[in-house]
PDB file of C-alpha atoms in Angstrom:
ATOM      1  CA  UNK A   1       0.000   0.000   0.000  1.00 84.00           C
ATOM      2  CA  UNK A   2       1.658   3.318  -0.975  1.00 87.00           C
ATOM      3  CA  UNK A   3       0.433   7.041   0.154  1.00 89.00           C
ATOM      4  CA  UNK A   4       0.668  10.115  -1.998  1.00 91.00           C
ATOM      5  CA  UNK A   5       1.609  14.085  -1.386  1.00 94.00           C
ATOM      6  CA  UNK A   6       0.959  16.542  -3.640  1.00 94.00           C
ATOM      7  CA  UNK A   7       4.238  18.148  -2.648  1.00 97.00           C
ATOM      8  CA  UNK A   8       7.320  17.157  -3.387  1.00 97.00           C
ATOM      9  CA  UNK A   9       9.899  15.167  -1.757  1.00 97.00           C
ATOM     10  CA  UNK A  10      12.631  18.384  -2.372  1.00 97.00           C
ATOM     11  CA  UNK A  11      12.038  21.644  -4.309  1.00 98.00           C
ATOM     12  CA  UNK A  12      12.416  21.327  -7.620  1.00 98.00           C
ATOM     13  CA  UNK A  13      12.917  24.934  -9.314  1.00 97.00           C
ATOM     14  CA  UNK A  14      14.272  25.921 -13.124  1.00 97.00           C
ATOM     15  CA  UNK A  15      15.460  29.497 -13.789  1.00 95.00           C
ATOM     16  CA  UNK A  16      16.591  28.721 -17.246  1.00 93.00           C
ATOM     17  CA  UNK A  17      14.669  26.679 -18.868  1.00 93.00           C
ATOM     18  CA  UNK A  18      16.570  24.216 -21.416  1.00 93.00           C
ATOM     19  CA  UNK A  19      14.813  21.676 -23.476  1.00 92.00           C
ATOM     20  CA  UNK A  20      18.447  19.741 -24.032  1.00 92.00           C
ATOM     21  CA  UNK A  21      19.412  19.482 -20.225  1.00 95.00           C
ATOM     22  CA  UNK A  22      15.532  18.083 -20.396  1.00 96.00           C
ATOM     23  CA  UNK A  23      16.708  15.728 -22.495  1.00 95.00           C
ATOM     24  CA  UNK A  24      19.796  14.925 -20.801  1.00 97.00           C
ATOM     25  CA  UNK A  25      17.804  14.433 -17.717  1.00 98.00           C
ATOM     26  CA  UNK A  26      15.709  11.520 -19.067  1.00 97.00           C
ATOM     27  CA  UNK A  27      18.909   9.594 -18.354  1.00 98.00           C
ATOM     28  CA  UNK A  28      18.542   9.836 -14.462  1.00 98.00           C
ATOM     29  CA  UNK A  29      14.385   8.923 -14.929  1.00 98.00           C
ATOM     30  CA  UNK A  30      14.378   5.912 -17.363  1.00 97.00           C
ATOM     31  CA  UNK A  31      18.349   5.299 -18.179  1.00 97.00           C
ATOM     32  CA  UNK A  32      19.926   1.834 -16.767  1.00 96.00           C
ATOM     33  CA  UNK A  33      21.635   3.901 -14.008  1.00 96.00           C
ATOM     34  CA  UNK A  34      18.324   6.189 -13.260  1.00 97.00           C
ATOM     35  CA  UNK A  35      15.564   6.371 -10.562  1.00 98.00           C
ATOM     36  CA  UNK A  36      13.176   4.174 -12.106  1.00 98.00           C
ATOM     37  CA  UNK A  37      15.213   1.388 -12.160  1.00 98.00           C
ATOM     38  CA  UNK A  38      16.546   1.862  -8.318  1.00 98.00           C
ATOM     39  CA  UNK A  39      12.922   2.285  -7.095  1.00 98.00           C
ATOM     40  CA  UNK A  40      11.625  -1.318  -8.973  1.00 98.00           C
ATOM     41  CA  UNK A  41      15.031  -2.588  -7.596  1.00 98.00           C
ATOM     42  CA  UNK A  42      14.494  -2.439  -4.046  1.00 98.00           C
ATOM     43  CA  UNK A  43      10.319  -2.787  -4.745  1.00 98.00           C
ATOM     44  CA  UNK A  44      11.336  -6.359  -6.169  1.00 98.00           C
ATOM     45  CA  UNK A  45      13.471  -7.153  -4.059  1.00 98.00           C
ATOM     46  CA  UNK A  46      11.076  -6.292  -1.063  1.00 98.00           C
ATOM     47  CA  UNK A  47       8.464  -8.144  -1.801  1.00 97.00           C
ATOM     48  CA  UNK A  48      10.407 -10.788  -2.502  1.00 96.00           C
ATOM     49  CA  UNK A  49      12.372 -10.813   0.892  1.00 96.00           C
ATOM     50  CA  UNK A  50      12.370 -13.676   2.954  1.00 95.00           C
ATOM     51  CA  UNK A  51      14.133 -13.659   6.486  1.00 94.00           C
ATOM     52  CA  UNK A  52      14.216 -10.482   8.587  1.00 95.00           C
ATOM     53  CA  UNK A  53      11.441  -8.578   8.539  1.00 97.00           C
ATOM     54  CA  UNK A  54      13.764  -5.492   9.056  1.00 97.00           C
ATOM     55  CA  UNK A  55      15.414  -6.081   5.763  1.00 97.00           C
ATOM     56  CA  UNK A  56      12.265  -6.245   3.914  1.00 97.00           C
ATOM     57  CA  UNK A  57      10.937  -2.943   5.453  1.00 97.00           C
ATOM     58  CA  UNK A  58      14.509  -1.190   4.920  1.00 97.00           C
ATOM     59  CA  UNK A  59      14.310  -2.052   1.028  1.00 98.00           C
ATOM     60  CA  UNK A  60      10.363  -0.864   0.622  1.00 97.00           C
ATOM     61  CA  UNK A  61      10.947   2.111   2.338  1.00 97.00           C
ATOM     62  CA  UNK A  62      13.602   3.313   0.380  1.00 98.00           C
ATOM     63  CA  UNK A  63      11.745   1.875  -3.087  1.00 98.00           C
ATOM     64  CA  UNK A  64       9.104   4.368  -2.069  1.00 97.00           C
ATOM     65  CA  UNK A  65      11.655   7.229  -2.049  1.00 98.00           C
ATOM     66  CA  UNK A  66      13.127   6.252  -4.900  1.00 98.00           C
ATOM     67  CA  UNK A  67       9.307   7.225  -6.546  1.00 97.00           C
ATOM     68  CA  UNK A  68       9.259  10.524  -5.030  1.00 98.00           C
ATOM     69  CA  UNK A  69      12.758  11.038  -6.925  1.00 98.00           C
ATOM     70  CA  UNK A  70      11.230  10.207 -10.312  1.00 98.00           C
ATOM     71  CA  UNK A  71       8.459  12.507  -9.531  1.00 98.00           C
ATOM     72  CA  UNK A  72      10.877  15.365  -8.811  1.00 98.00           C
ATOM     73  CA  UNK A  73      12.841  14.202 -11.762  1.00 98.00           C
ATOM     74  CA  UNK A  74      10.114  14.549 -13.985  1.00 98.00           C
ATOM     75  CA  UNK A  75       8.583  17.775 -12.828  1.00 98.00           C
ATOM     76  CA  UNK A  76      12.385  19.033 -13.578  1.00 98.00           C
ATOM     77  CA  UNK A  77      12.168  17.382 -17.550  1.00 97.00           C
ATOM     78  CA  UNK A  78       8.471  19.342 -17.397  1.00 96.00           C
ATOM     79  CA  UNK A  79      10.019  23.058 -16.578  1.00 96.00           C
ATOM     80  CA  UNK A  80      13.223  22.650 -18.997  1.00 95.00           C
ATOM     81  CA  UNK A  81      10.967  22.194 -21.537  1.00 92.00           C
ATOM     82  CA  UNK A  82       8.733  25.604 -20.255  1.00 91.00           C
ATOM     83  CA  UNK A  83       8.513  27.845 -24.194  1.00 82.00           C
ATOM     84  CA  UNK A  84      10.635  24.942 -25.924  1.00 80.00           C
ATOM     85  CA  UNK A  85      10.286  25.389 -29.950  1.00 72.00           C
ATOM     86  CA  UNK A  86       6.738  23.000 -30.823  1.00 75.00           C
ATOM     87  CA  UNK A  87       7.726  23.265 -34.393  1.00 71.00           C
ATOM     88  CA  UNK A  88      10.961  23.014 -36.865  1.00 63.00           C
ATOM     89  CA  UNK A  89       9.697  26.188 -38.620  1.00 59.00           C
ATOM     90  CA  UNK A  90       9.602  28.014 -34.709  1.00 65.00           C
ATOM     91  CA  UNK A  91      13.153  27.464 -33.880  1.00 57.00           C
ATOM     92  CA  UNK A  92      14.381  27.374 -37.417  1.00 51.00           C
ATOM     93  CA  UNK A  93      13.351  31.271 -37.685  1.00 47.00           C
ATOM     94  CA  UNK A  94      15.941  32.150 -34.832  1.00 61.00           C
ATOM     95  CA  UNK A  95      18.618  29.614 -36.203  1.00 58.00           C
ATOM     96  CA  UNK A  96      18.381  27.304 -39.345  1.00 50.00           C
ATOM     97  CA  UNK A  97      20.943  24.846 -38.865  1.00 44.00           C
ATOM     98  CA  UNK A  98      20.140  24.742 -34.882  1.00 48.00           C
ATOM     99  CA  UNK A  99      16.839  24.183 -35.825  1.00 53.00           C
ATOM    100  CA  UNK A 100      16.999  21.539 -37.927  1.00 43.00           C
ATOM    101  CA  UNK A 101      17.946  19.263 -35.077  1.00 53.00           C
ATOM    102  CA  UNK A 102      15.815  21.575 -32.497  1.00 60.00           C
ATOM    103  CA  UNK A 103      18.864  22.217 -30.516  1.00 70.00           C
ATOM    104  CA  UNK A 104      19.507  18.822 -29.180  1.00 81.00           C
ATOM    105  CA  UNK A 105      15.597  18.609 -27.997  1.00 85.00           C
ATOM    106  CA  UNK A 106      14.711  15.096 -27.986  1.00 88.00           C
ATOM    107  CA  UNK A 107      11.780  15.436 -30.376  1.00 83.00           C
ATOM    108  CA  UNK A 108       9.877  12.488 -28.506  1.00 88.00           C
ATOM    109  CA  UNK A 109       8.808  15.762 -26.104  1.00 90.00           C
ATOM    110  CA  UNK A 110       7.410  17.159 -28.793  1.00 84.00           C
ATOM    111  CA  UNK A 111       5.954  14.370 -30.527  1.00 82.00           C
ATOM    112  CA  UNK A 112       4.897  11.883 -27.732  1.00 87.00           C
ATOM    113  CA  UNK A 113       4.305  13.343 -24.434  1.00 88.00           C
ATOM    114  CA  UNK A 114       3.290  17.368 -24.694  1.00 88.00           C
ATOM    115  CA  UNK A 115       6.388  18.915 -23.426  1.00 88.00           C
ATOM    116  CA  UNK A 116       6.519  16.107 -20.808  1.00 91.00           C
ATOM    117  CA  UNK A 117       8.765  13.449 -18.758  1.00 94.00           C
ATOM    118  CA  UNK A 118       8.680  10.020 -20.218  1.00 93.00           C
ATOM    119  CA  UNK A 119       9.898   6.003 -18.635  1.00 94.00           C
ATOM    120  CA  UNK A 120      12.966   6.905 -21.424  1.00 95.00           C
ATOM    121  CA  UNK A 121      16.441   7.275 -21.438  1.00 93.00           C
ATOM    122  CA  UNK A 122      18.034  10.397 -22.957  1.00 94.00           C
ATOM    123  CA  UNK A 123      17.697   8.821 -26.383  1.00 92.00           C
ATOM    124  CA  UNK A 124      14.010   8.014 -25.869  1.00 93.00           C
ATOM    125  CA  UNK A 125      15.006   4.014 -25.302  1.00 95.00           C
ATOM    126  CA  UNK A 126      11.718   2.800 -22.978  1.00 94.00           C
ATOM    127  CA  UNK A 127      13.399   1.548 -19.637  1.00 95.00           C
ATOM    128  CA  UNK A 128      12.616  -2.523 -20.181  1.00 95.00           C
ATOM    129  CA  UNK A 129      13.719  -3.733 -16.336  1.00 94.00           C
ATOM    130  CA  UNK A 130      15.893  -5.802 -17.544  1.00 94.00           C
ATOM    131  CA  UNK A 131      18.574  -4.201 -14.841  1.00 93.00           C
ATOM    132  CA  UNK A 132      16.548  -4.861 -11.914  1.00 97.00           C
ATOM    133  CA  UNK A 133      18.594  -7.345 -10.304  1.00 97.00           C
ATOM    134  CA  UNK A 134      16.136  -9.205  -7.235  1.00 97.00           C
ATOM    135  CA  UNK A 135      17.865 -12.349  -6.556  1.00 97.00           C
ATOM    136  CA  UNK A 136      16.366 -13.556  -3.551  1.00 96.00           C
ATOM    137  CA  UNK A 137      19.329 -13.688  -1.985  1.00 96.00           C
ATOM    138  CA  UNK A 138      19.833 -10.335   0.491  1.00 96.00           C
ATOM    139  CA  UNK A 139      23.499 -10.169   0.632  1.00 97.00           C
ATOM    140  CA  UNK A 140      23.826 -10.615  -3.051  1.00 97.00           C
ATOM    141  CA  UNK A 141      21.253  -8.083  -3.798  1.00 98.00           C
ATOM    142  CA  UNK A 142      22.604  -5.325  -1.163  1.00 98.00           C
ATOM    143  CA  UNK A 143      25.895  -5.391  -3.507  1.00 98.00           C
ATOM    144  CA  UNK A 144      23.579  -5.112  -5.936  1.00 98.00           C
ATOM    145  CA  UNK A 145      22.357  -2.119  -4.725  1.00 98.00           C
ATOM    146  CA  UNK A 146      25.355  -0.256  -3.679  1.00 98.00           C
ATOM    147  CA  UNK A 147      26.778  -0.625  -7.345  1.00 98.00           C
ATOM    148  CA  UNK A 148      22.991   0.745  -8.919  1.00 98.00           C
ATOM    149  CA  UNK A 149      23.694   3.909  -5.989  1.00 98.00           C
ATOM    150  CA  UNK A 150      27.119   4.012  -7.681  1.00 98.00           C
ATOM    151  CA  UNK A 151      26.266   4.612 -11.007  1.00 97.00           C
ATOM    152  CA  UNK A 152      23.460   6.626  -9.916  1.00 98.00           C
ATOM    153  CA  UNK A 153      25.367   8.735  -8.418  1.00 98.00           C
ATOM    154  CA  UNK A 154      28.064   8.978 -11.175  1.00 98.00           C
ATOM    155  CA  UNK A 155      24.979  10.271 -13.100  1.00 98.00           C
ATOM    156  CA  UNK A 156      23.966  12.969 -11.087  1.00 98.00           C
ATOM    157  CA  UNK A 157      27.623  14.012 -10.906  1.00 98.00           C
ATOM    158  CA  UNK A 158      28.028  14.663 -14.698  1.00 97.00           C
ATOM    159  CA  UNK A 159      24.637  16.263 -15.227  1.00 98.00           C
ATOM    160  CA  UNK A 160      25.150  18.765 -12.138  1.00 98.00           C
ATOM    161  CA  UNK A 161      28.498  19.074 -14.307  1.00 98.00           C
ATOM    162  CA  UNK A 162      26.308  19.607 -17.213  1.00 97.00           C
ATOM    163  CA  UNK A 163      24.037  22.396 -16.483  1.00 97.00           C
ATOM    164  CA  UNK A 164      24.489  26.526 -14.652  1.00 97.00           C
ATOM    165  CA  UNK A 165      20.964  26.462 -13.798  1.00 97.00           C
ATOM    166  CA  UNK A 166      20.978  27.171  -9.595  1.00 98.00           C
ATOM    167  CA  UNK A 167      17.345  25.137  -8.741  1.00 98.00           C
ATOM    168  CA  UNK A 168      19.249  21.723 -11.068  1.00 98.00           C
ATOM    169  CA  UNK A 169      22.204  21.841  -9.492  1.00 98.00           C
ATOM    170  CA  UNK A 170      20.275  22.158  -5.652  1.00 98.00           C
ATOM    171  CA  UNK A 171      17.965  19.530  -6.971  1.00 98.00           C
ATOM    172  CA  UNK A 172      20.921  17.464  -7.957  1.00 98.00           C
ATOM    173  CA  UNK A 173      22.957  18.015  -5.115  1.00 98.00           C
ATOM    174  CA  UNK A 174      20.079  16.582  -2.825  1.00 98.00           C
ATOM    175  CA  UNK A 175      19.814  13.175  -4.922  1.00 98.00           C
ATOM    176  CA  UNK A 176      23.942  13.121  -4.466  1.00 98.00           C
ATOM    177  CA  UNK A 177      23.294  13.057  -1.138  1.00 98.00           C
ATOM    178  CA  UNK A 178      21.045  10.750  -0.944  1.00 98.00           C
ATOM    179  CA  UNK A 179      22.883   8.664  -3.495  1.00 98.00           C
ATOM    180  CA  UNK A 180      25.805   8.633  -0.741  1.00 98.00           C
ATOM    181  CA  UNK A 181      23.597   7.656   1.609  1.00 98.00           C
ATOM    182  CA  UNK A 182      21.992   4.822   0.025  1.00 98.00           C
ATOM    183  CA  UNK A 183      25.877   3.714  -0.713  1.00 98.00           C
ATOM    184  CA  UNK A 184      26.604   3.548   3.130  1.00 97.00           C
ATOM    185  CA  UNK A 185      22.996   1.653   3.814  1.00 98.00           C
ATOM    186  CA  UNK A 186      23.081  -1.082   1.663  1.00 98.00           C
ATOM    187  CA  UNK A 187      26.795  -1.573   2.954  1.00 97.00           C
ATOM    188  CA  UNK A 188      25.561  -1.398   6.574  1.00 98.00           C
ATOM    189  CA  UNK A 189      23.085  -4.080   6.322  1.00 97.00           C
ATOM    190  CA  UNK A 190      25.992  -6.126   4.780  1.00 97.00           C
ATOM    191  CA  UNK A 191      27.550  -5.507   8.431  1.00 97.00           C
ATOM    192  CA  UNK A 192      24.082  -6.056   9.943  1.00 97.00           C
ATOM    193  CA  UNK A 193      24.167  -9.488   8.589  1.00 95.00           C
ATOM    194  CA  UNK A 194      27.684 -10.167  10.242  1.00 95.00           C
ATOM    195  CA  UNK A 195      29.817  -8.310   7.868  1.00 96.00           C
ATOM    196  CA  UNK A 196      30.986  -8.788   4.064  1.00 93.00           C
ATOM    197  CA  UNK A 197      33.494 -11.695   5.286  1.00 93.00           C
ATOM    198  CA  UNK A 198      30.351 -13.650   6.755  1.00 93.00           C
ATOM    199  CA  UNK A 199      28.320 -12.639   3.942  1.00 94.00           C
ATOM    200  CA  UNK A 200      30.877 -14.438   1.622  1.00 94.00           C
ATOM    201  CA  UNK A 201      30.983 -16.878  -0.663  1.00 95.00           C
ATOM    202  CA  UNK A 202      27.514 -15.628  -1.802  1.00 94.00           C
ATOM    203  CA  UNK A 203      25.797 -17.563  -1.348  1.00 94.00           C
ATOM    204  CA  UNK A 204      27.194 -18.853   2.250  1.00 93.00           C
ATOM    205  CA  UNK A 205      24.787 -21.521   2.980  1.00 95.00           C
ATOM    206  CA  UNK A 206      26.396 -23.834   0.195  1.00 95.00           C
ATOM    207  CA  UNK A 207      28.775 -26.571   1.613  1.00 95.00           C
ATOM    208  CA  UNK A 208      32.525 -25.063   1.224  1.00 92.00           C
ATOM    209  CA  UNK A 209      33.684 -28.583   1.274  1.00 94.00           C
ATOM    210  CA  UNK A 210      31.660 -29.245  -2.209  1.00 96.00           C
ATOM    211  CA  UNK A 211      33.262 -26.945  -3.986  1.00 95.00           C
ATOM    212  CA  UNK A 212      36.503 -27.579  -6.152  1.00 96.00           C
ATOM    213  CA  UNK A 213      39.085 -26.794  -3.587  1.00 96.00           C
ATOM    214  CA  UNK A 214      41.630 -26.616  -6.538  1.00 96.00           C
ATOM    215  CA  UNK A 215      39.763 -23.410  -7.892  1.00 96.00           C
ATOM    216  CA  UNK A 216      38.568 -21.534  -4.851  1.00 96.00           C
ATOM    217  CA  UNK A 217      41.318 -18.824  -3.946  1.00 96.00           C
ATOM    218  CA  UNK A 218      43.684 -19.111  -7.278  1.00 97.00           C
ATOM    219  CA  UNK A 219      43.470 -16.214  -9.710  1.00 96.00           C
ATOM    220  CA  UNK A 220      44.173 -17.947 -13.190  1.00 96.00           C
ATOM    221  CA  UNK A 221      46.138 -16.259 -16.196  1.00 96.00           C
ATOM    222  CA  UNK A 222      45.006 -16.775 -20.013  1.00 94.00           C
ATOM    223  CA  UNK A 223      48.077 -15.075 -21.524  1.00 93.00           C
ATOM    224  CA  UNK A 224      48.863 -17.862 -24.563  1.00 87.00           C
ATOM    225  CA  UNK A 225      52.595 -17.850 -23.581  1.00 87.00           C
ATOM    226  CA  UNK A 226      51.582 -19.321 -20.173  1.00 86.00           C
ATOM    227  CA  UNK A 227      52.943 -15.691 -18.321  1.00 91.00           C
ATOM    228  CA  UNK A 228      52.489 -15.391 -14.785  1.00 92.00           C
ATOM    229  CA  UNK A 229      49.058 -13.370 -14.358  1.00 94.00           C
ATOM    230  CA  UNK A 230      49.249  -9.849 -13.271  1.00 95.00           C
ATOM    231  CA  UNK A 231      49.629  -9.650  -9.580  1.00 96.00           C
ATOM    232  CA  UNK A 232      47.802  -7.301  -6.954  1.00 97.00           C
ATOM    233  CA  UNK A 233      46.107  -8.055  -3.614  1.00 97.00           C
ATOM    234  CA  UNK A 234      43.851 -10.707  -5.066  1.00 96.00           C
ATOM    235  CA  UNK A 235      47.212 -13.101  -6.228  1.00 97.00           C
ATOM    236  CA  UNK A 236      48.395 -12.927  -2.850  1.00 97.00           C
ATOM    237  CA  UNK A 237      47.726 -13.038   1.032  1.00 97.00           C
ATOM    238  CA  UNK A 238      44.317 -13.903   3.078  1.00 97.00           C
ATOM    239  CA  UNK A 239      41.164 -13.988   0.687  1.00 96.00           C
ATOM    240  CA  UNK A 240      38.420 -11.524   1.756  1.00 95.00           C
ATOM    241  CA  UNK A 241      36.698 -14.216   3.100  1.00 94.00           C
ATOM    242  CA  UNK A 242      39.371 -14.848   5.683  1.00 94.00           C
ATOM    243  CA  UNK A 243      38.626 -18.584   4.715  1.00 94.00           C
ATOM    244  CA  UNK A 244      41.629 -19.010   1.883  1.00 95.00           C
ATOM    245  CA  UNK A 245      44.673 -17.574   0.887  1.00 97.00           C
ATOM    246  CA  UNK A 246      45.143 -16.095  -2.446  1.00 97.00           C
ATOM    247  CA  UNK A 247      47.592 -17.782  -5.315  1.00 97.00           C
ATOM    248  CA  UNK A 248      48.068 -17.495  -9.075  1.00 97.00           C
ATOM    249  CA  UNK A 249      48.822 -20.068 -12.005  1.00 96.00           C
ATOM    250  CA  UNK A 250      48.898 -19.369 -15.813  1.00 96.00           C
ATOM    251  CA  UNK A 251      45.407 -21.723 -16.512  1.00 95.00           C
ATOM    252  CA  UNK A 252      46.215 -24.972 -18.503  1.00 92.00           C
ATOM    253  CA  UNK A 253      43.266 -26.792 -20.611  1.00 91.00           C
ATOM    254  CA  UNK A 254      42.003 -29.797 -18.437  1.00 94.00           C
ATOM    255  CA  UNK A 255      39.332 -30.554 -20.692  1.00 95.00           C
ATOM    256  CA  UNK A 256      39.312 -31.927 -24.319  1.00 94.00           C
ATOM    257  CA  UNK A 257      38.798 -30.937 -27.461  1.00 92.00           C
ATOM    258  CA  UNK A 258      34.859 -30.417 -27.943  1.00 91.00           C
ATOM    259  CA  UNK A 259      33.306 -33.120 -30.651  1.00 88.00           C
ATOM    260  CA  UNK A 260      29.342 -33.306 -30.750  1.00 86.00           C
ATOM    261  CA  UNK A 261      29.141 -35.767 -33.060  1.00 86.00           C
ATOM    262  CA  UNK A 262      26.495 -35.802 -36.211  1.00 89.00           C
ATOM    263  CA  UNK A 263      23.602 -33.879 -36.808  1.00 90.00           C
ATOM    264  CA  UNK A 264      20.322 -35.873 -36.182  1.00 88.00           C
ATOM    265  CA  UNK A 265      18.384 -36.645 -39.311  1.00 88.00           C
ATOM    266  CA  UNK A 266      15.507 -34.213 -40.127  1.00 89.00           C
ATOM    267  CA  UNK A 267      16.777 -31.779 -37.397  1.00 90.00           C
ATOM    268  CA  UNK A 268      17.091 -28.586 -40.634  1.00 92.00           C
ATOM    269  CA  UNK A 269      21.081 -29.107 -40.722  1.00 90.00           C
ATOM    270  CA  UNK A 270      22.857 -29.695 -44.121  1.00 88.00           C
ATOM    271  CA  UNK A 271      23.868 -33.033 -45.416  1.00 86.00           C
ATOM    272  CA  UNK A 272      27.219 -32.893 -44.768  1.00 84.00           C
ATOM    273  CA  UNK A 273      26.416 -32.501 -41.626  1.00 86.00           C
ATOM    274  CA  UNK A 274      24.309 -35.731 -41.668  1.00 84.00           C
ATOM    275  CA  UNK A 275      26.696 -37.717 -43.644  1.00 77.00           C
ATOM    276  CA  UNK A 276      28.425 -38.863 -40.781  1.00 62.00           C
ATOM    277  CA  UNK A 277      25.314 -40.790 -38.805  1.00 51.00           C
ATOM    278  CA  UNK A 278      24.239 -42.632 -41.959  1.00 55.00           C
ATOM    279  CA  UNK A 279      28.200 -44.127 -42.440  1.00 56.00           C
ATOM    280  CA  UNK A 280      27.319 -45.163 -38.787  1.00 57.00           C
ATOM    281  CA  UNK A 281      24.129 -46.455 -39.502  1.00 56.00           C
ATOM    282  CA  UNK A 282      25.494 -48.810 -42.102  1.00 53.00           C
ATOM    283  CA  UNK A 283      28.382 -50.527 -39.883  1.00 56.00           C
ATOM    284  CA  UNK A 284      25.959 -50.774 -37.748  1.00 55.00           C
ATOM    285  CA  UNK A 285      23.972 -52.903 -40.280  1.00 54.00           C
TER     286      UNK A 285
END
């Protein structure tokens, strides 16, 4: 059950209107590293949660903010666009070769939504979920989540680089913030759990002593002259874990060379293909 308020969740103001930073900020609504894809993110993997209640609340209350950021984001694409150009021969008066490309206006706010946000990236790609990442597994999704707040946040970085406009950059200085803070949450649940070293392997409740003990804690090298691989704190020393200790080997083929046989009769493969299973078939006969 969710609750609405007609006011927003921080003031969202635009002295200088710009129908390209409008644009631009369609990236931090409907882009792989915006706000819509954060807020079905921890939605998902709310409802989903199994365990802790505490973890499950954490995750829902923070999807819901995540909503109240699209809604600011949008209301932000809405007065960028305030007396944007509504046709080619409009803009084209002031500037023909600006206008032919309206500036860098994304014509989709013309053309779909009314001088409106849209569930797009800056190049009017629909946001497909495909990048929510709910995996029913709490540690593995609260890494997850700090790398989503990471990008996130690399986002709002560039576009408060991006735009002189005093209410965007306030606006985007607030979701930085919050961006930070979302960083240091998902990491302190981690710790809340028993720390990233209990957390790991993810998942932990597999038996260690199943697992190829050959293959656990070596980093493995693929340079064709069989070099050493390139060392660095994860060739050497305690893993992270504090369960192994690191080493390193150039990786040799164990298996064999790959040989699936024939191609079944009738299964839309060429004859050549084929040929082999019927000189079978007849020394079988």
């Amino acid at each position: 059950m969710f609750f609405n308020d007609p006011k927003l969740q921080f003031p969202v103001r635009v002295e200088k209107p710009d129908p390209r930073f409008a644009r631009a900020l369609q990236q931090a609504i409907g882009g792989v590293e915006g706000e819509i894809r954060v807020c079905m993110q921890y939605l998902f993997q709310g409802w989903s949660a199994r365990g802790p209640k505490k973890y499950r609340d954490m995750l829902l209350t923070t999807g819901t903010e995540e909503i109240g950021h699209i809604e600011m984001l949008a209301t932000a694409v809405a007065l960028n666009l305030e007396n944007a150009p509504l046709s080619l021969q409009e803009e084209m008066a002031a500037d023909p070769v600006a206008g032919s490309v309206m500036n860098g206006m994304a014509m989709k706010h013309i053309l779909s939504s009314g001088l409106g946000a849209m569930p797009v990236d800056s190049d009017g790609v629909p946001f497909d979920m495909s990048h929510v990442y709910a995996s029913g597994n709490t540690a593995a999704d609260m890494l997850a989540n700090v790398m989503a707040e990471s990008t996130g946040r690399a986002l709002a970085v560039r576009l408060h680089n991006m735009t002189d406009d005093p209410g965007m950059k306030e606006m985007l200085q607030f979701l930085i913030a919050r961006d930070t803070m979302h960083q240091n949450q998902w990491l302190a649940a981690i710790e809340d759990m028993g720390g990233l070293a209990s957390a790991m392997p993810i998942p932990n409740s597999h038996p260690r002593s199943e697992e190829n003990q050959e293959f656990n804690y070596v980093f493995l090298g693929f340079d064709k002259d069989g070099a050493e691989p390139v060392q660095g704190r994860w060739s050497s020393g305690t893993s992270m874990d504090g369960k192994g200790e690191f080493t390193s080997r150039p990786m040799q083929p164990l298996g064999e060379v790959p040989d699936l046989g024939p191609a079944r009769p009738k299964s839309g493969a060429q004859s050549e293909q084929e040929s082999l299973a019927g000189r079978l078939k007849e020394k079988l006969l």
